[in-house]
Short mmCIF file of C-alpha atoms in Angstrom, two decimals:
data_model
loop_
_atom_site.label_atom_id
_atom_site.label_comp_id
_atom_site.label_asym_id
_atom_site.label_seq_id
_atom_site.Cartn_x
_atom_site.Cartn_y
_atom_site.Cartn_z
CA MET I 28 144.76 101.72 99.42
CA THR I 29 144.73 99.13 102.47
CA CYS I 30 141.94 98.22 104.92
CA ASN I 31 140.93 95.46 107.32
CA THR I 32 137.80 94.20 105.06
CA LEU I 33 136.56 94.99 101.66
CA ILE I 34 132.98 94.14 101.03
CA ILE I 35 131.85 93.87 97.28
CA GLY I 36 128.36 94.57 96.99
CA ALA I 37 126.32 97.32 98.51
CA GLY I 38 123.01 95.62 98.41
CA ALA I 39 121.09 94.37 101.39
CA ALA I 40 123.87 91.73 102.65
CA GLY I 41 126.88 93.71 101.94
CA LEU I 42 125.25 96.97 103.61
CA PHE I 43 124.33 95.18 106.85
CA CYS I 44 127.52 93.13 107.01
CA ALA I 45 129.28 96.56 106.65
CA ALA I 46 127.24 97.72 109.78
CA HIS I 47 128.57 94.82 111.89
CA SER I 48 132.18 94.23 110.67
CA GLY I 49 134.02 96.79 112.56
CA LYS I 50 136.37 99.93 111.71
CA ASP I 51 138.43 100.32 108.67
CA THR I 52 135.87 98.38 106.42
CA LEU I 53 135.61 99.61 102.54
CA LEU I 54 132.30 99.03 100.60
CA ILE I 55 132.33 99.19 97.13
CA ASP I 56 129.85 98.58 94.31
CA HIS I 57 129.89 99.09 90.51
CA ALA I 58 126.30 100.64 90.86
CA LYS I 59 126.04 104.42 91.58
CA ARG I 60 123.78 103.90 94.44
CA ALA I 61 123.60 101.71 97.23
CA GLY I 62 120.44 99.18 97.98
CA GLU I 63 118.97 99.57 94.40
CA LYS I 64 117.08 95.96 94.89
CA ILE I 65 115.82 97.23 98.09
CA ARG I 66 114.43 100.38 96.77
CA ILE I 67 112.36 98.69 94.07
CA SER I 68 111.11 95.61 96.07
CA GLY I 69 107.59 95.62 97.20
CA GLY I 70 106.45 98.21 94.80
CA GLY I 71 108.81 100.65 96.54
CA ARG I 72 107.82 99.75 100.02
CA CYS I 73 110.39 96.61 100.67
CA ASN I 74 108.96 93.41 102.08
CA PHE I 75 111.97 93.48 104.42
CA THR I 76 111.21 90.15 106.21
CA ASN I 77 108.64 87.89 107.25
CA MET I 78 107.15 87.20 110.82
CA HIS I 79 107.08 83.26 110.13
CA THR I 80 110.57 82.95 108.86
CA GLU I 81 111.81 79.39 109.84
CA PRO I 82 114.29 77.24 107.93
CA GLY I 83 111.67 75.32 106.04
CA ASN I 84 111.29 78.55 104.13
CA PHE I 85 114.44 78.11 102.17
CA ILE I 86 115.93 76.08 99.25
CA SER I 87 119.36 74.57 99.54
CA GLN I 88 121.02 71.30 98.95
CA ASN I 89 122.21 71.34 102.58
CA LYS I 90 118.80 71.71 104.35
CA HIS I 91 120.79 72.71 107.78
CA PHE I 92 123.14 75.22 106.71
CA HIS I 93 121.21 78.44 107.13
CA LYS I 94 119.63 77.46 110.49
CA SER I 95 122.64 78.80 112.53
CA ALA I 96 122.46 82.13 110.81
CA LEU I 97 118.66 82.60 110.93
CA ALA I 98 118.73 81.64 114.47
CA ARG I 99 121.59 84.22 115.73
CA TYR I 100 119.94 87.07 113.77
CA SER I 101 116.06 86.25 113.31
CA GLN I 102 113.14 88.33 111.92
CA TRP I 103 112.38 89.76 115.44
CA ASP I 104 116.01 91.22 115.38
CA PHE I 105 115.79 93.25 112.16
CA ILE I 106 112.07 94.29 113.25
CA ASP I 107 113.72 95.64 116.50
CA ARG I 108 116.08 97.65 114.36
CA MET I 109 113.50 98.98 112.19
CA ASP I 110 111.62 100.05 115.51
CA ARG I 111 114.49 101.79 116.65
CA ALA I 112 115.12 103.65 113.47
CA GLY I 113 111.55 104.96 113.81
CA ILE I 114 110.65 103.26 110.33
CA ALA I 115 106.90 102.36 110.57
CA TRP I 116 105.67 99.09 109.09
CA HIS I 117 102.75 97.06 108.59
CA GLU I 118 102.11 93.21 108.01
CA LYS I 119 100.16 92.20 104.94
CA THR I 120 99.15 88.63 103.84
CA LEU I 121 101.07 85.46 105.23
CA GLY I 122 103.34 87.73 107.91
CA GLN I 123 104.69 89.60 105.18
CA LEU I 124 106.29 92.99 106.38
CA PHE I 125 106.42 96.02 104.52
CA CYS I 126 107.49 99.93 105.10
CA ASP I 127 104.32 102.27 105.60
CA GLU I 128 106.32 104.62 103.64
CA LYS I 129 109.15 104.47 101.47
CA ALA I 130 112.07 101.45 101.05
CA THR I 131 114.48 104.20 100.85
CA GLN I 132 113.85 104.60 104.66
CA ILE I 133 115.63 101.22 105.16
CA VAL I 134 118.41 102.00 102.53
CA ASP I 135 119.11 105.13 104.35
CA MET I 136 119.14 103.31 107.74
CA LEU I 137 121.63 100.87 106.37
CA VAL I 138 123.88 103.35 104.98
CA ARG I 139 123.68 105.28 108.39
CA ASP I 140 124.83 102.30 110.25
CA ALA I 141 127.60 101.17 108.05
CA ILE I 142 129.00 104.58 108.19
CA ALA I 143 128.67 104.94 112.06
CA ALA I 144 130.36 101.59 112.29
CA GLY I 145 133.50 103.15 110.35
CA THR I 146 132.75 101.98 106.90
CA LYS I 147 133.79 103.90 103.88
CA ILE I 148 131.44 103.46 100.86
CA ASN I 149 132.75 103.74 97.27
CA LEU I 150 130.13 103.35 94.61
CA GLY I 151 130.60 103.42 90.69
CA CYS I 152 133.45 101.24 91.29
CA GLY I 153 133.90 98.24 89.12
CA VAL I 154 136.15 95.25 90.11
CA THR I 155 138.62 93.94 87.27
CA SER I 156 140.44 91.17 89.16
CA VAL I 157 140.86 89.66 92.78
CA ARG I 158 144.23 87.69 93.83
CA LYS I 159 145.38 85.98 97.12
CA THR I 160 148.36 87.75 98.78
CA SER I 161 150.42 86.53 101.59
CA ASP I 162 148.30 88.40 104.11
CA GLY I 163 144.85 88.59 102.55
CA PHE I 164 143.78 89.65 99.24
CA GLN I 165 144.37 92.38 96.70
CA VAL I 166 141.19 93.81 94.82
CA ILE I 167 142.20 95.64 91.19
CA THR I 168 139.30 98.06 90.41
CA ASP I 169 138.64 100.72 87.79
CA GLN I 170 139.35 103.24 90.70
CA GLY I 171 142.70 101.65 91.93
CA THR I 172 143.83 98.72 93.79
CA PHE I 173 143.01 97.71 97.19
CA ASP I 174 144.82 95.45 99.78
CA THR I 175 142.48 93.93 102.33
CA ARG I 176 142.75 91.28 105.19
CA ASN I 177 139.19 90.06 104.83
CA LEU I 178 137.12 89.97 101.53
CA VAL I 179 133.25 89.58 101.48
CA LEU I 180 131.54 88.92 98.43
CA ALA I 181 127.74 90.21 98.47
CA THR I 182 127.04 90.68 94.96
CA GLY I 183 123.92 88.59 94.87
CA GLY I 184 122.99 86.45 91.75
CA LYS I 185 121.96 86.93 88.40
CA SER I 186 118.36 87.85 88.51
CA ILE I 187 117.37 91.37 87.26
CA PRO I 188 120.32 92.02 85.07
CA LYS I 189 119.14 95.63 84.14
CA MET I 190 120.20 96.75 87.55
CA GLY I 191 123.68 95.16 86.89
CA ALA I 192 123.48 91.59 88.32
CA THR I 193 125.76 89.47 87.09
CA GLY I 194 127.73 85.80 88.00
CA PHE I 195 130.74 87.97 89.60
CA ALA I 196 130.57 86.09 92.88
CA TYR I 197 130.51 82.64 91.22
CA GLU I 198 133.47 83.43 89.23
CA ILE I 199 135.48 84.47 92.13
CA ALA I 200 134.34 81.62 94.16
CA ARG I 201 135.42 79.11 91.38
CA GLN I 202 138.76 81.05 91.24
CA PHE I 203 139.39 79.89 95.03
CA GLY I 204 138.13 76.45 94.48
CA HIS I 205 134.66 76.53 95.27
CA ASP I 206 132.01 74.51 93.65
CA ILE I 207 128.71 76.28 92.36
CA THR I 208 125.51 74.43 92.42
CA GLU I 209 123.27 74.65 89.36
CA VAL I 210 121.61 78.32 88.82
CA ARG I 211 118.70 79.31 87.33
CA PRO I 212 115.70 81.83 87.75
CA ALA I 213 113.46 81.60 90.79
CA LEU I 214 110.42 83.27 91.89
CA VAL I 215 109.56 84.06 88.17
CA PRO I 216 106.50 83.94 85.95
CA PHE I 217 105.80 81.29 83.61
CA THR I 218 105.66 81.82 79.82
CA PHE I 219 103.45 80.18 77.23
CA THR I 220 104.83 80.67 73.46
CA ASP I 221 101.34 80.16 72.10
CA GLY I 222 100.02 83.04 73.88
CA ARG I 223 97.08 81.17 74.98
CA PHE I 224 96.18 83.02 78.29
CA ALA I 225 96.48 86.57 76.54
CA PRO I 226 92.33 86.76 76.50
CA LEU I 227 92.62 86.48 80.48
CA ALA I 228 95.35 88.90 80.97
CA GLY I 229 94.69 90.70 84.07
CA LEU I 230 92.51 88.15 85.65
CA ALA I 231 93.32 86.84 89.20
CA LEU I 232 92.13 84.17 91.60
CA PRO I 233 93.24 82.23 94.58
CA VAL I 234 94.35 78.73 93.78
CA ARG I 235 96.61 76.12 95.02
CA ALA I 236 99.85 75.52 92.72
CA PHE I 237 101.53 72.24 93.10
CA ASN I 238 103.78 69.61 91.79
CA ALA I 239 105.25 66.47 93.34
CA ARG I 240 107.90 68.68 95.61
CA ALA I 241 105.88 71.59 96.63
CA SER I 242 102.28 73.20 97.12
CA PHE I 243 101.45 76.98 97.43
CA ASN I 244 97.84 78.31 98.27
CA GLU I 245 97.96 81.99 96.89
CA ALA I 246 96.73 83.97 94.17
CA MET I 247 97.53 83.33 90.59
CA LEU I 248 97.36 86.03 87.94
CA PHE I 249 96.95 85.45 83.99
CA THR I 250 99.36 87.77 81.83
CA HIS I 251 99.61 88.34 78.24
CA ARG I 252 102.69 85.96 78.35
CA GLY I 253 101.43 83.45 80.57
CA LEU I 254 101.04 82.85 84.46
CA SER I 255 102.20 84.93 87.39
CA GLY I 256 101.10 85.82 90.86
CA PRO I 257 102.42 84.75 94.17
CA ALA I 258 101.28 81.08 93.66
CA ILE I 259 102.96 80.69 90.32
CA LEU I 260 106.34 82.74 91.43
CA GLN I 261 106.38 80.17 94.36
CA ILE I 262 106.28 77.11 92.56
CA SER I 263 108.50 78.28 89.71
CA SER I 264 111.39 77.83 92.53
CA TYR I 265 110.29 73.80 92.35
CA TRP I 266 109.97 73.56 88.89
CA ARG I 267 112.14 72.37 85.87
CA ASP I 268 111.99 73.02 82.13
CA GLY I 269 109.50 70.84 80.59
CA GLU I 270 107.51 69.74 83.57
CA ALA I 271 103.78 70.25 83.95
CA VAL I 272 102.17 72.28 86.95
CA THR I 273 98.98 71.24 88.48
CA ILE I 274 96.65 74.24 89.57
CA ASP I 275 93.46 73.93 91.72
CA LEU I 276 91.21 76.60 90.22
CA THR I 277 88.93 76.08 92.99
CA GLY I 278 90.93 77.57 95.61
CA GLY I 279 89.96 74.84 97.87
CA ARG I 280 86.27 75.38 97.65
CA ASP I 281 83.68 72.43 97.33
CA LEU I 282 82.25 73.23 93.99
CA PHE I 283 80.56 70.01 93.80
CA THR I 284 78.26 70.45 96.84
CA ALA I 285 77.51 73.96 95.48
CA LEU I 286 76.66 72.82 91.81
CA ARG I 287 74.77 69.98 93.05
CA ASP I 288 72.69 71.90 95.37
CA GLN I 289 71.95 74.61 92.68
CA ARG I 290 70.83 71.72 90.33
CA GLN I 291 68.12 71.26 92.53
CA SER I 292 66.72 75.03 92.31
CA GLU I 293 68.33 76.33 89.33
CA GLY I 294 68.36 73.01 87.28
CA ARG I 295 67.36 74.95 83.88
CA ARG I 296 70.06 77.34 84.04
CA GLN I 297 73.41 76.57 81.84
CA LEU I 298 76.17 74.99 83.53
CA THR I 299 78.52 77.69 82.52
CA THR I 300 76.33 80.29 84.12
CA GLU I 301 76.32 78.48 87.46
CA LEU I 302 79.92 77.86 87.34
CA GLY I 303 80.21 81.78 86.72
CA ARG I 304 78.91 82.28 89.92
CA LEU I 305 81.42 80.33 91.92
CA LEU I 306 84.66 81.32 89.58
CA PRO I 307 85.38 84.38 87.30
CA SER I 308 83.11 84.03 84.30
CA LYS I 309 85.74 85.05 82.01
CA LEU I 310 87.73 81.84 83.27
CA VAL I 311 84.78 79.63 82.58
CA ASP I 312 84.09 80.83 79.33
CA PHE I 313 87.91 80.18 78.53
CA LEU I 314 87.62 76.89 80.03
CA THR I 315 84.41 75.53 78.21
CA PRO I 316 86.01 74.06 75.18
CA GLU I 317 88.78 72.39 76.95
CA LEU I 318 86.37 70.87 79.78
CA ALA I 319 83.29 70.35 77.46
CA LEU I 320 81.02 72.63 79.73
CA THR I 321 77.92 72.39 77.88
CA GLY I 322 74.34 71.74 78.75
CA ASN I 323 71.98 72.75 81.59
CA LEU I 324 72.73 72.06 85.02
CA ALA I 325 69.91 69.62 85.28
CA ASP I 326 71.47 67.58 82.54
CA GLN I 327 74.76 66.96 84.67
CA SER I 328 74.77 63.63 86.87
CA ASP I 329 76.60 63.58 90.37
CA GLN I 330 79.32 61.56 88.59
CA ARG I 331 79.68 64.15 85.55
CA LEU I 332 79.79 67.17 88.11
CA ILE I 333 82.37 65.27 90.05
CA GLU I 334 84.52 65.04 86.90
CA ILE I 335 84.15 68.72 86.22
CA CYS I 336 85.24 69.47 89.85
CA ASP I 337 88.02 67.21 89.50
CA GLN I 338 89.38 68.88 86.51
CA LEU I 339 88.96 72.25 88.08
CA LYS I 340 90.99 71.00 91.00
CA ASN I 341 93.65 69.40 88.91
CA TRP I 342 94.05 71.89 86.06
CA THR I 343 97.41 70.86 84.38
CA VAL I 344 99.54 73.10 82.38
CA THR I 345 103.20 72.71 80.75
CA PRO I 346 105.02 76.16 80.61
CA SER I 347 107.16 76.85 77.66
CA GLY I 348 109.59 78.09 79.90
CA SER I 349 109.86 81.13 82.38
CA GLU I 350 110.64 84.93 82.20
CA GLY I 351 114.10 84.26 82.91
CA TYR I 352 116.58 86.39 85.06
CA ARG I 353 115.19 89.43 83.52
CA THR I 354 112.13 89.35 85.83
CA ALA I 355 113.22 86.60 88.49
CA GLU I 356 113.17 87.67 91.95
CA VAL I 357 116.03 85.53 92.95
CA THR I 358 118.59 83.13 91.54
CA LEU I 359 118.20 79.51 92.92
CA GLY I 360 121.35 77.78 93.59
CA GLY I 361 124.74 79.33 93.87
CA ILE I 362 128.16 78.68 95.65
CA SER I 363 127.95 75.59 97.32
CA THR I 364 127.66 75.72 101.19
CA ASP I 365 129.95 72.73 101.38
CA GLY I 366 132.63 74.76 101.26
CA VAL I 367 131.46 77.70 103.71
CA ASP I 368 131.47 77.44 107.49
CA SER I 369 127.71 78.07 108.44
CA LYS I 370 128.51 79.91 111.40
CA THR I 371 130.79 82.49 110.18
CA MET I 372 130.18 82.35 106.38
CA MET I 373 133.95 82.00 105.74
CA SER I 374 135.51 80.05 103.24
CA LYS I 375 136.54 76.84 104.64
CA THR I 376 139.67 76.58 102.33
CA THR I 377 140.57 80.29 102.09
CA PRO I 378 140.69 81.97 105.63
CA GLY I 379 139.10 85.80 105.22
CA LEU I 380 136.99 85.14 102.20
CA TYR I 381 133.53 85.51 102.98
CA PHE I 382 130.24 84.63 101.02
CA ILE I 383 126.83 86.10 101.88
CA GLY I 384 123.34 86.93 100.80
CA GLU I 385 121.94 85.46 97.59
CA CYS I 386 125.07 84.55 96.09
CA LEU I 387 125.12 81.55 98.29
CA ASP I 388 123.08 78.36 97.59
CA VAL I 389 120.33 79.54 99.79
CA THR I 390 117.03 80.54 98.45
CA GLY I 391 114.14 81.92 100.16
CA TRP I 392 110.35 81.78 99.24
CA LEU I 393 108.44 84.72 98.29
CA GLY I 394 107.29 87.31 101.12
CA GLY I 395 110.18 88.48 102.68
CA PHE I 396 112.38 85.50 103.42
CA ASN I 397 115.24 86.14 101.02
CA PHE I 398 115.71 89.88 102.68
CA GLN I 399 116.02 88.02 105.99
CA TRP I 400 118.72 85.68 104.73
CA ALA I 401 120.74 88.83 103.65
CA TRP I 402 120.44 90.12 107.15
CA SER I 403 121.06 87.16 109.00
CA SER I 404 124.14 86.25 106.86
CA GLY I 405 125.54 89.63 106.47
CA TYR I 406 125.40 89.92 110.50
CA VAL I 407 126.98 86.33 110.97
CA ALA I 408 129.76 87.49 108.54
CA GLY I 409 130.14 90.94 110.18
CA THR I 410 130.28 89.88 113.66
CA ASP I 411 132.77 87.34 112.88
CA ILE I 412 135.03 89.76 111.03
CA ALA I 413 134.71 92.32 114.11
CA SER I 414 135.68 89.52 116.56
CA ARG I 415 138.89 89.05 114.46
CA PHE I 416 139.89 92.52 114.38
#
């Protein structure tokens, strides 16, 4: 079979690219259903974009690469598409937008758009190999051989392998001379092999998680295996194995003033009792041996209260590791942007070869940014292909 454009990957980026790449497009994927990651995201309601999307919400070795695509197809453009499709949505915290009902509404919209644009979708189709031809590419699959003028890689990264995620895009990119930046799990929970936080499993509180490279004010969740929650997932993208992470357990509150004031009226009460009014009492009990939280409140000098509050504001832990690709929401790193045209997503060395979405070295923060990158990069590649048809 011959087509003008063949897109490998029926996820967010691939589907969106198909809707804009013009007629005679074939979209294939080894998965049996399109948009699987969309379906499961956001608890089944898909955090499809973020109202505050800007270039600073993304990590890449080239801090400027993603600016063009985000400007050409912004969060407002996708919100408009949702509105025109009649898909109701709502805002949660920090500009995160979710479907009111089911994420399948977005998948259905994307599939309809792709088919309406002239795309044929072939699922359950595994790719065996790809080679360059004189006028394009030949893609050999377990369902036959396809010749195409344009080839788009939209197969994502390694995150969530149970859904079939692999490093396929990296392999093909290397085949055509592209470099791959270091890849590792991102937006992923931390683990501690000693199980120290198991007694606190299920406890959540607002914190500031930070290191020398980044800082995030969001919720943290204790788990049987370690630490999770938005603040931890966010800082994990800026963390390296063996490094410590500092957590402000006060959530930005002035505990010193509160404790000093309480000392005047409730001096006979235990320090831990009064701290338990300001922080989760279960957490205070857990930290008591580590921070030596003993004695009555009246026994604590101003200096001692300052020390305690400083320890709570700078509680430092060193994770044993992370949950890895098994639960990571995205893959950090990927195909180097040095070899890709930021205005088209096409390879600078292999005409007709495009890279979009998560497989590129562009990784968004938690909160809808990675889906926005899928829409933006898919749109840019698709419209470039259509303009060359």
